[in-house]
Amino acid sequence: MREYLKFYIDGKWVEPVELKTLDVINPANEEVCGKIALGGAADVDAAVKAARKAFPAWSQTTREERLDVLGRILAEYQKRFGDLATAVTEEMGAPASLAQRAQVPIGMGHLATAVEVLKTFKFEEDRGPTMLVKEPIGVCGFITPWNWPLNQIVCKVAPAIATGCTMVLKPSEVAPFSGQIFAEIMHAAGVPAGVFNLVHGDGLGVGVPLSSHPEVDMVSFTGSTRAGIEVAKNAAPTVKRVAQELGGKSPNIILDDDVLAKGVARGVATMMTNSGQSCNAPTRMLVPKGRMDEAITAAREAVSTVTVGDPNGNSQLGPVVSEVQFNKIQKLIQAGIDEGATLVAGGVGRPDGLDKGYYVKPTVFANVTNEMTIAKEEIFGPVLSILGYDNLEQAIDVGNDTEYGLAAYVNGADLDKARQVASKLRAGQVSINGGGGDMMAPFGGYKMSGNGREWGDYAFHEFLETKAMLGYAPKVAAE
C-alpha cells in the first residue's frame, strides 16, 4: 500500500495545509492500492510562490548548466526505471510489457531529445540593428492525464527545464504514483529548489487554482476537450498563455489496393494499444464500401489474437483505468448496437473469465456511418468503428468531418497516393503506413483537439517569449 501524503514544494517534502486524502484504485482488481493527499488553493499558492522565487536565478542559468541538470535527471530516471514501470501498471493498468517497452521509455526519450535540442537551440537572432531574443516565459502550471502519465509529464517538464522556466505539476489523481516517483527523481538529480514543484489533487481543488493563479505565466494541459475548455476559461482573466493537447477521433483511411488486409490489421493493432486509451488512436477506419466484407474478415482475424487480462501477466490489453471509464465505454458500445452498426467482435460486458477489474472486450463495429454516436464521440477504450467510402474524395471528407483534429492515418501500397491523402487531412500529425516514433516530430492538434505543439524543438517555443531589442547594433554612420 502506497501512501503519498506530502507535496514537493521548494525542494522539500511538505505537509498539506489541510490533510484530505483520496484512495487510489488498482483497475485490475478494483482494490485500494494507495492513498494520496489532496491539495487545495493554499498548497498551490505555496508551490507557485516557490516557483516564482526560483525563476530569476534559474532563468539566467547558462545552456551548459541546464544541460548538466537534464543529464542528471535522465540518469536518475534510468535508475528508477523498474519502479516507474511497476507504478504505471499498478495505477492505470498498463500491461507490464507496455510499461517497460513504451510507457516508461518515452519519458527517457523526451529527456534525451531535450538535451539534443538544447545543444544547438538559437535563443538569439541577429536581424541587422535588431536583436531578437527568446526568453523563458516564467512560471508554468502543468496538468497531466492518466493514460500516458510519464509521457505527458516529461514532454512538458523537459523543455521547460531546458528553456529556463520553473513549474508546478499536478499529475492525475487517478494515476499519481508515477508523478510522485518523478518528483523523487527531480530531487535526487539536484534540481534547484523551487524550479520543480508537485501538488497532488483533483481538478477542482488544484487544477482550478493553478490555472487561474495570477503568478502563473503559462498553463499546459493535457486531457479531455471539456476540461481543456474550463482550463482556458480559468486562465483567461490573467491573460496567461494556454497550451492544450485534448481529445481526438482520428480517421484511418485504408486505400483500395492489394494490401488492404494488412492495413486493416495494422489499424486494429494500433487502435487496441493501451486498451484504446490514447487521444491519437485511429478509432475511425475508412475502407472502400465494396470491400467491407474483406475488411470485416481481416479485422475479426486481427482482433481474435488480442489477449486481455492481468497486466502483470502476458496479456496485450489490461483493464481501462477506472469504473467511470468502464461504464462510459459500455454505454457507448451499447449505443453502437442500438444505432444499427454491425458488431464484428466484442460487445458489452467483461471478457469471459474476468469477473473483476475494469476489463473491456476488444470491440469492432462495421458498417458504421459518421452520424452514429460511436463515430462522433471519443470513446477512449478498445472500440474500433469501420466506415465505408465510395471514393477517396469522400473518404477525406468523412475523415475531416469531426470536431477533432489531433491525428490521422493513411495505409496503402501507393506511397504517392497516400501522401496526397495525408496532405488533405486536417490533423496535427498524420501517420503513413505505420510511420511513427519520431521524438522530434511536433505533436498537437487542429480544431477542438487543442493548440500549441509538444515534442522536439517545437516544444521549446511553447515556453519562450520573444523580445525585440531595437538599436542593439547601431547603424554605422556613412563616411
Coordinates of C-alpha atoms in Angstrom, one line a residue:
M1 CA 0.0 0.0 0.0
R2 CA 1.5 3.3 -1.1
E3 CA 0.9 6.5 0.9
Y4 CA 2.0 9.8 -0.6
L5 CA 0.7 12.4 1.9
K6 CA 3.2 15.1 1.2
F7 CA 3.8 17.6 -1.6
Y8 CA 7.1 18.6 -3.2
I9 CA 7.5 22.3 -2.8
D10 CA 10.7 24.5 -2.8
G11 CA 12.9 21.5 -2.8
K12 CA 11.3 19.8 0.3
W13 CA 8.5 17.3 1.0
V14 CA 5.9 19.3 2.9
E15 CA 2.7 18.6 4.7
P16 CA -0.6 19.8 3.1
V17 CA -2.1 22.9 4.6
E18 CA -5.1 20.8 5.3
L19 CA -4.9 17.0 5.1
K20 CA -7.6 15.4 2.9
T21 CA -6.9 12.1 1.3
L22 CA -8.0 10.1 -1.7
D23 CA -7.8 6.3 -2.2
V24 CA -6.2 5.2 -5.5
I25 CA -7.8 2.1 -7.1
N26 CA -5.9 -0.6 -8.9
P27 CA -8.1 -1.1 -12.0
A28 CA -7.0 -4.7 -12.4
N29 CA -8.6 -5.8 -9.2
E30 CA -10.7 -2.8 -8.1
E31 CA -8.9 -2.7 -4.8
V32 CA -7.3 0.3 -3.0
C33 CA -3.6 0.3 -3.7
G34 CA -2.6 3.6 -2.3
K35 CA -3.6 6.9 -0.8
I36 CA -2.6 10.5 -1.7
A37 CA -3.1 13.8 -0.1
L38 CA -5.4 16.2 -2.0
G39 CA -4.1 19.7 -2.2
G40 CA -6.0 23.0 -2.2
A41 CA -5.6 26.6 -3.1
A42 CA -3.2 27.3 -0.3
D43 CA -0.9 24.5 -1.3
V44 CA -1.0 25.7 -4.9
D45 CA -0.1 29.2 -3.8
A46 CA 2.9 27.9 -1.8
A47 CA 4.1 26.0 -4.8
V48 CA 3.6 28.9 -7.2
K49 CA 5.4 31.3 -4.8
A50 CA 8.3 28.8 -4.6
A51 CA 8.5 28.7 -8.4
R52 CA 8.3 32.4 -8.7
K53 CA 11.1 32.8 -6.2
A54 CA 13.3 30.4 -8.1
F55 CA 12.6 31.9 -11.5
P56 CA 15.1 34.9 -11.6
A57 CA 18.1 32.7 -10.8
W58 CA 17.1 29.7 -12.9
S59 CA 16.1 31.8 -15.9
Q60 CA 19.6 33.2 -16.0
T61 CA 21.4 29.9 -16.0
T62 CA 23.6 29.0 -19.0
R63 CA 22.9 26.5 -21.6
E64 CA 25.7 24.3 -20.1
E65 CA 24.2 24.5 -16.6
R66 CA 20.8 23.3 -17.9
L67 CA 22.3 20.6 -20.0
D68 CA 24.0 19.3 -16.9
V69 CA 20.7 19.3 -14.9
L70 CA 18.9 17.5 -17.7
G71 CA 21.7 14.9 -17.8
R72 CA 21.4 14.3 -14.1
I73 CA 17.6 13.9 -14.4
L74 CA 18.0 11.4 -17.1
A75 CA 20.5 9.4 -15.1
E76 CA 18.2 9.3 -12.1
Y77 CA 15.2 8.4 -14.3
Q78 CA 17.1 5.4 -15.6
K79 CA 17.9 4.3 -12.1
R80 CA 14.2 4.3 -11.2
F81 CA 13.1 2.6 -14.5
G82 CA 11.7 -0.5 -12.7
D83 CA 9.9 1.5 -10.0
L84 CA 8.3 3.6 -12.7
A85 CA 7.1 0.6 -14.7
T86 CA 5.6 -1.0 -11.7
A87 CA 3.8 2.2 -10.7
V88 CA 2.3 2.7 -14.1
T89 CA 1.0 -0.9 -14.2
E90 CA -0.5 -0.6 -10.8
E91 CA -2.0 2.9 -11.1
M92 CA -3.6 2.7 -14.6
G93 CA -3.4 -0.9 -15.7
A94 CA -0.9 -0.8 -18.5
P95 CA 0.4 -4.3 -19.2
A96 CA 3.9 -4.8 -17.8
S97 CA 5.3 -5.3 -21.2
L98 CA 3.8 -2.0 -22.4
A99 CA 5.0 -0.2 -19.4
Q100 CA 8.6 -1.4 -19.9
R101 CA 8.5 -1.1 -23.7
A102 CA 6.8 2.3 -24.1
Q103 CA 5.2 4.0 -21.1
V104 CA 8.5 4.4 -19.2
P105 CA 11.0 4.7 -22.1
I106 CA 9.1 7.5 -23.7
G107 CA 9.9 9.7 -20.7
M108 CA 13.6 9.0 -21.2
G109 CA 13.1 9.8 -24.9
H110 CA 11.8 13.3 -24.1
L111 CA 14.7 14.0 -21.8
A112 CA 17.3 12.8 -24.3
T113 CA 15.5 14.8 -27.0
A114 CA 15.5 18.0 -24.9
V115 CA 19.3 17.6 -24.4
E116 CA 19.9 17.3 -28.1
V117 CA 17.7 20.3 -29.0
L118 CA 19.2 22.4 -26.3
K119 CA 22.7 21.9 -27.5
T120 CA 22.1 23.9 -30.6
F121 CA 18.9 25.8 -30.0
K122 CA 19.1 29.5 -31.0
F123 CA 17.9 31.8 -28.2
E124 CA 19.2 34.9 -30.1
E125 CA 18.8 36.0 -33.7
D126 CA 20.7 39.0 -35.1
R127 CA 18.5 40.9 -37.6
G128 CA 20.6 43.9 -38.6
P129 CA 20.1 46.6 -36.0
T130 CA 17.6 44.5 -34.0
M131 CA 18.4 41.6 -31.8
L132 CA 15.6 39.0 -31.3
V133 CA 15.9 37.1 -28.0
K134 CA 13.9 34.1 -26.8
E135 CA 13.4 34.2 -23.1
P136 CA 11.7 31.8 -20.7
I137 CA 8.1 32.6 -20.2
G138 CA 8.2 32.2 -16.4
V139 CA 6.2 30.0 -14.0
C140 CA 4.4 27.2 -15.7
G141 CA 1.5 25.1 -14.4
F142 CA 1.2 21.6 -15.7
I143 CA -1.9 19.5 -15.5
T144 CA -1.3 16.0 -16.8
P145 CA -3.5 12.9 -17.5
W146 CA -3.5 9.3 -16.5
N147 CA -3.4 7.4 -19.9
W148 CA 0.3 8.0 -20.7
P149 CA 1.3 9.6 -17.4
L150 CA 5.1 9.8 -17.8
N151 CA 4.9 10.8 -21.5
Q152 CA 2.8 13.8 -20.6
I153 CA 4.7 14.8 -17.6
V154 CA 8.2 14.7 -19.2
C155 CA 7.2 16.2 -22.5
K156 CA 6.3 19.3 -20.6
V157 CA 8.9 19.3 -17.8
A158 CA 11.9 18.6 -20.1
P159 CA 11.5 21.5 -22.5
A160 CA 10.5 23.8 -19.6
I161 CA 13.7 22.9 -17.7
A162 CA 15.7 23.4 -20.9
T163 CA 14.4 26.8 -21.6
G164 CA 14.8 28.1 -18.1
C165 CA 11.2 28.0 -16.8
T166 CA 10.1 27.0 -13.3
M167 CA 7.0 24.9 -12.8
V168 CA 4.2 23.4 -10.7
L169 CA 3.0 19.9 -11.7
K170 CA -0.5 18.4 -10.9
P171 CA -0.4 14.8 -12.1
S172 CA -3.7 13.0 -12.5
E173 CA -5.2 12.0 -9.1
V174 CA -6.4 8.8 -10.8
A175 CA -2.8 7.7 -11.6
P176 CA -0.5 9.7 -9.3
F177 CA 2.2 7.2 -8.4
S178 CA 4.5 7.7 -11.4
G179 CA 4.3 11.5 -10.8
Q180 CA 5.4 11.1 -7.2
I181 CA 8.3 9.0 -8.3
F182 CA 9.2 11.5 -10.9
A183 CA 9.3 14.2 -8.2
E184 CA 11.7 12.0 -6.2
I185 CA 13.8 11.7 -9.4
M186 CA 14.0 15.5 -9.7
H187 CA 15.0 15.8 -6.1
A188 CA 17.7 13.2 -6.4
A189 CA 19.0 14.9 -9.5
G190 CA 19.6 18.1 -7.5
V191 CA 17.2 20.3 -9.5
P192 CA 17.5 23.6 -7.6
A193 CA 14.8 24.3 -5.0
G194 CA 11.6 25.8 -6.4
V195 CA 12.4 25.0 -10.1
F196 CA 10.1 21.9 -10.0
N197 CA 7.2 21.6 -7.6
L198 CA 4.4 19.0 -7.3
V199 CA 1.0 19.2 -5.7
H200 CA -1.4 16.2 -5.8
G201 CA -5.1 16.9 -6.2
D202 CA -8.2 16.9 -8.3
G203 CA -9.3 19.4 -10.9
L204 CA -11.4 21.5 -8.6
G205 CA -9.0 21.6 -5.7
V206 CA -5.7 22.1 -7.6
G207 CA -6.4 22.4 -11.3
V208 CA -8.6 25.5 -10.9
P209 CA -6.4 27.5 -8.6
L210 CA -3.3 26.5 -10.6
S211 CA -4.7 27.6 -14.0
S212 CA -6.2 30.8 -12.6
H213 CA -3.3 31.8 -10.4
P214 CA -2.1 35.3 -11.3
E215 CA 1.6 34.4 -10.8
V216 CA 1.4 31.5 -13.3
D217 CA 2.5 32.8 -16.7
M218 CA 1.6 29.7 -18.7
V219 CA -0.5 26.6 -18.2
S220 CA -0.1 23.4 -20.2
F221 CA -2.9 21.0 -20.1
T222 CA -3.4 17.5 -21.5
G223 CA -6.8 15.9 -21.1
S224 CA -10.4 16.0 -22.4
T225 CA -11.7 18.8 -24.5
R226 CA -14.4 19.5 -22.0
A227 CA -11.8 20.0 -19.2
G228 CA -9.5 21.9 -21.5
I229 CA -12.2 24.5 -22.2
E230 CA -12.6 25.0 -18.4
V231 CA -8.8 25.5 -18.0
A232 CA -8.8 28.1 -20.7
K233 CA -11.7 29.9 -19.1
N234 CA -9.9 29.9 -15.7
A235 CA -6.7 31.2 -17.4
A236 CA -8.4 34.0 -19.4
P237 CA -8.7 36.7 -16.7
T238 CA -5.0 36.7 -16.2
V239 CA -4.2 36.5 -19.9
K240 CA -1.7 33.7 -19.5
R241 CA -0.6 31.5 -22.3
V242 CA -2.5 28.2 -22.6
A243 CA -1.3 25.2 -24.4
Q244 CA -3.7 22.3 -24.8
E245 CA -3.5 18.8 -26.1
L246 CA -7.0 17.5 -26.0
G247 CA -9.3 14.8 -27.5
G248 CA -9.3 13.1 -30.8
K249 CA -11.4 10.9 -33.1
S250 CA -8.7 10.1 -35.6
P251 CA -9.5 8.7 -39.1
N252 CA -7.6 5.9 -40.7
I253 CA -8.0 5.7 -44.4
I254 CA -7.3 2.3 -46.0
L255 CA -6.6 2.7 -49.7
D256 CA -8.2 0.4 -52.2
D257 CA -5.3 -1.8 -53.2
D258 CA -3.9 -5.3 -52.6
V259 CA -2.5 -4.6 -49.1
L260 CA -5.9 -3.7 -47.7
A261 CA -6.0 -6.6 -45.3
K262 CA -2.5 -5.6 -44.0
G263 CA -3.6 -2.1 -43.4
V264 CA -6.7 -3.2 -41.5
A265 CA -4.7 -5.5 -39.3
R266 CA -2.2 -2.6 -38.6
G267 CA -5.1 -0.3 -37.8
V268 CA -6.7 -2.8 -35.3
A269 CA -3.3 -3.3 -33.5
T270 CA -2.7 0.4 -33.3
M271 CA -6.2 1.1 -32.1
M272 CA -6.1 -1.5 -29.3
T273 CA -2.7 -0.5 -27.9
N274 CA -3.0 0.8 -24.3
S275 CA -6.6 -0.5 -24.2
G276 CA -7.5 2.2 -26.7
Q277 CA -6.7 4.9 -24.1
S278 CA -4.7 7.2 -26.4
C279 CA -6.0 10.5 -27.7
N280 CA -4.5 9.9 -31.1
A281 CA -5.8 6.3 -31.5
P282 CA -7.1 5.5 -35.0
T283 CA -10.7 5.0 -33.9
R284 CA -12.5 5.5 -37.3
M285 CA -11.3 3.2 -40.0
L286 CA -12.4 4.0 -43.5
V287 CA -12.4 1.3 -46.1
P288 CA -13.8 1.0 -49.7
K289 CA -17.5 0.1 -49.4
G290 CA -17.2 -2.7 -52.0
R291 CA -14.6 -4.3 -49.8
M292 CA -16.3 -4.0 -46.4
D293 CA -16.7 -7.8 -46.1
E294 CA -13.0 -8.3 -46.7
A295 CA -12.2 -5.6 -44.1
I296 CA -14.5 -7.3 -41.6
T297 CA -12.8 -10.6 -42.1
A298 CA -9.3 -9.0 -41.7
A299 CA -10.4 -7.0 -38.6
R300 CA -12.1 -10.1 -37.0
E301 CA -8.9 -12.1 -37.5
A302 CA -6.7 -9.4 -36.1
V303 CA -8.8 -8.8 -33.0
S304 CA -9.1 -12.5 -32.3
T305 CA -5.4 -12.6 -31.4
V306 CA -5.6 -9.8 -28.9
T307 CA -5.5 -11.1 -25.3
V308 CA -7.0 -9.3 -22.3
G309 CA -6.2 -10.0 -18.7
D310 CA -3.9 -9.4 -15.7
P311 CA -1.5 -6.6 -16.7
N312 CA 1.2 -8.4 -14.7
G313 CA 0.9 -11.4 -16.9
N314 CA 1.4 -11.8 -20.7
S315 CA -1.8 -10.1 -21.8
Q316 CA -1.7 -7.5 -24.5
L317 CA -4.5 -5.5 -23.0
G318 CA -5.0 -4.7 -19.4
P319 CA -8.1 -3.0 -17.8
V320 CA -9.2 0.5 -18.6
V321 CA -8.3 2.9 -15.9
S322 CA -11.5 3.3 -13.7
E323 CA -15.1 2.3 -13.1
V324 CA -16.1 5.7 -14.5
Q325 CA -14.3 5.0 -17.8
F326 CA -15.6 1.4 -17.9
N327 CA -19.2 2.5 -17.5
K328 CA -18.8 5.2 -20.2
I329 CA -17.3 2.7 -22.7
Q330 CA -20.1 0.2 -22.0
K331 CA -22.7 2.8 -22.7
L332 CA -21.1 3.7 -26.0
I333 CA -20.7 0.1 -27.1
Q334 CA -24.4 -0.3 -26.4
A335 CA -25.1 2.8 -28.4
G336 CA -23.3 1.3 -31.4
I337 CA -25.5 -1.8 -31.2
D338 CA -28.7 0.2 -30.7
E339 CA -27.9 2.5 -33.6
G340 CA -27.5 -0.4 -36.0
A341 CA -23.8 -0.8 -36.5
T342 CA -22.6 -4.4 -37.3
L343 CA -20.9 -5.9 -34.2
V344 CA -17.9 -7.7 -35.6
A345 CA -16.2 -8.6 -32.3
G346 CA -16.5 -7.9 -28.6
G347 CA -19.5 -6.1 -27.2
V348 CA -20.8 -5.2 -23.8
G349 CA -19.6 -6.7 -20.6
R350 CA -16.3 -8.1 -19.4
P351 CA -14.3 -10.7 -21.4
D352 CA -15.0 -14.3 -20.5
G353 CA -13.3 -15.4 -17.3
L354 CA -12.7 -11.9 -16.0
D355 CA -15.3 -11.1 -13.3
K356 CA -13.3 -8.4 -11.5
G357 CA -11.4 -5.5 -12.8
Y358 CA -12.3 -2.9 -15.4
Y359 CA -11.7 -5.1 -18.4
V360 CA -13.4 -4.3 -21.7
K361 CA -13.8 -6.7 -24.6
P362 CA -11.8 -5.6 -27.7
T363 CA -14.7 -4.4 -29.8
V364 CA -15.0 -3.8 -33.6
F365 CA -18.1 -2.3 -35.3
A366 CA -18.5 -2.3 -39.1
N367 CA -21.0 -0.6 -41.5
V368 CA -20.8 2.5 -39.2
T369 CA -21.9 5.9 -40.5
N370 CA -20.3 9.1 -39.5
E371 CA -23.6 10.3 -37.9
M372 CA -23.6 7.4 -35.3
T373 CA -22.6 8.2 -31.7
I374 CA -19.6 5.8 -31.9
A375 CA -18.2 7.6 -34.9
K376 CA -18.5 11.1 -33.3
E377 CA -17.8 10.7 -29.6
E378 CA -14.3 10.0 -28.2
I379 CA -14.7 6.5 -26.6
F380 CA -11.2 6.1 -25.0
G381 CA -11.4 2.4 -24.9
P382 CA -10.7 -0.6 -27.2
V383 CA -13.5 0.1 -29.6
L384 CA -13.0 0.5 -33.4
S385 CA -15.5 1.8 -35.9
I386 CA -15.2 0.8 -39.6
L387 CA -16.9 3.1 -42.1
G388 CA -17.3 2.6 -45.9
Y389 CA -16.4 5.1 -48.6
D390 CA -17.2 5.3 -52.3
N391 CA -14.1 7.2 -53.4
L392 CA -11.1 8.9 -51.9
E393 CA -12.6 12.4 -52.0
Q394 CA -15.5 11.1 -49.9
A395 CA -13.1 9.3 -47.5
I396 CA -11.2 12.6 -47.0
D397 CA -14.4 14.5 -46.4
V398 CA -15.6 11.9 -43.9
G399 CA -12.2 11.8 -42.2
N400 CA -12.3 15.6 -41.7
D401 CA -15.9 15.6 -40.6
T402 CA -15.1 15.7 -36.9
E403 CA -14.7 18.5 -34.4
Y404 CA -11.3 17.0 -33.6
G405 CA -8.0 17.2 -35.5
L406 CA -5.3 15.6 -33.4
A407 CA -4.1 12.7 -35.6
A408 CA -4.9 10.8 -38.8
Y409 CA -3.6 7.7 -40.6
V410 CA -3.3 6.5 -44.2
N411 CA -2.4 3.0 -45.2
G412 CA -1.8 1.8 -48.8
A413 CA 0.7 0.4 -51.3
D414 CA 0.9 3.6 -53.4
L415 CA 3.0 5.9 -51.4
D416 CA 2.4 8.9 -53.6
K417 CA -1.4 8.4 -53.3
A418 CA -1.0 8.0 -49.5
R419 CA 1.0 11.2 -49.3
Q420 CA -1.7 13.1 -51.4
V421 CA -4.4 11.9 -49.0
A422 CA -2.3 12.8 -45.9
S423 CA -1.9 16.3 -47.2
K424 CA -5.6 16.8 -47.3
L425 CA -6.4 15.6 -43.8
R426 CA -6.9 18.3 -41.2
A427 CA -4.8 17.0 -38.3
G428 CA -1.7 17.9 -36.5
Q429 CA 0.0 14.6 -37.1
V430 CA -0.6 12.1 -40.0
S431 CA 1.0 8.7 -40.0
I432 CA 1.6 7.0 -43.3
N433 CA 1.9 3.2 -43.4
G434 CA 2.6 2.9 -39.7
G435 CA 5.1 5.7 -39.6
G436 CA 5.9 6.9 -36.0
G437 CA 8.5 7.0 -33.3
D438 CA 10.0 10.4 -34.3
M439 CA 10.7 12.2 -31.0
M440 CA 11.4 15.4 -32.9
A441 CA 8.0 15.4 -34.7
P442 CA 5.7 18.1 -33.2
F443 CA 2.6 16.7 -31.5
G444 CA -0.6 18.6 -31.1
G445 CA -4.0 19.2 -32.8
Y446 CA -6.2 21.3 -35.0
K447 CA -9.7 22.4 -34.1
M448 CA -11.1 21.1 -30.7
S449 CA -8.0 18.9 -30.3
G450 CA -6.2 21.9 -28.8
N451 CA -3.5 24.4 -29.6
G452 CA 0.3 24.6 -29.4
R453 CA 2.8 21.8 -30.1
E454 CA 4.8 19.4 -27.9
W455 CA 7.8 17.2 -28.6
G456 CA 11.2 18.2 -30.0
D457 CA 12.2 21.7 -30.8
Y458 CA 8.6 22.8 -31.3
A459 CA 8.0 22.2 -27.6
F460 CA 10.7 24.8 -26.7
H461 CA 8.8 27.6 -28.4
E462 CA 5.8 27.0 -26.1
F463 CA 7.9 28.0 -23.1
L464 CA 9.6 31.1 -24.6
E465 CA 8.7 34.8 -25.0
T466 CA 10.1 36.8 -27.9
K467 CA 11.8 40.1 -27.1
A468 CA 12.9 42.5 -29.9
M469 CA 15.8 44.8 -28.8
L470 CA 15.8 47.6 -31.4
G471 CA 19.1 49.6 -31.9
Y472 CA 21.0 46.7 -30.4
A473 CA 23.6 47.2 -33.2
P474 CA 23.6 50.9 -34.1
K475 CA 23.9 51.8 -37.7
V476 CA 27.4 52.7 -38.9
A477 CA 27.5 56.3 -39.9
A478 CA 28.1 56.9 -43.6
E479 CA 31.6 58.2 -44.4

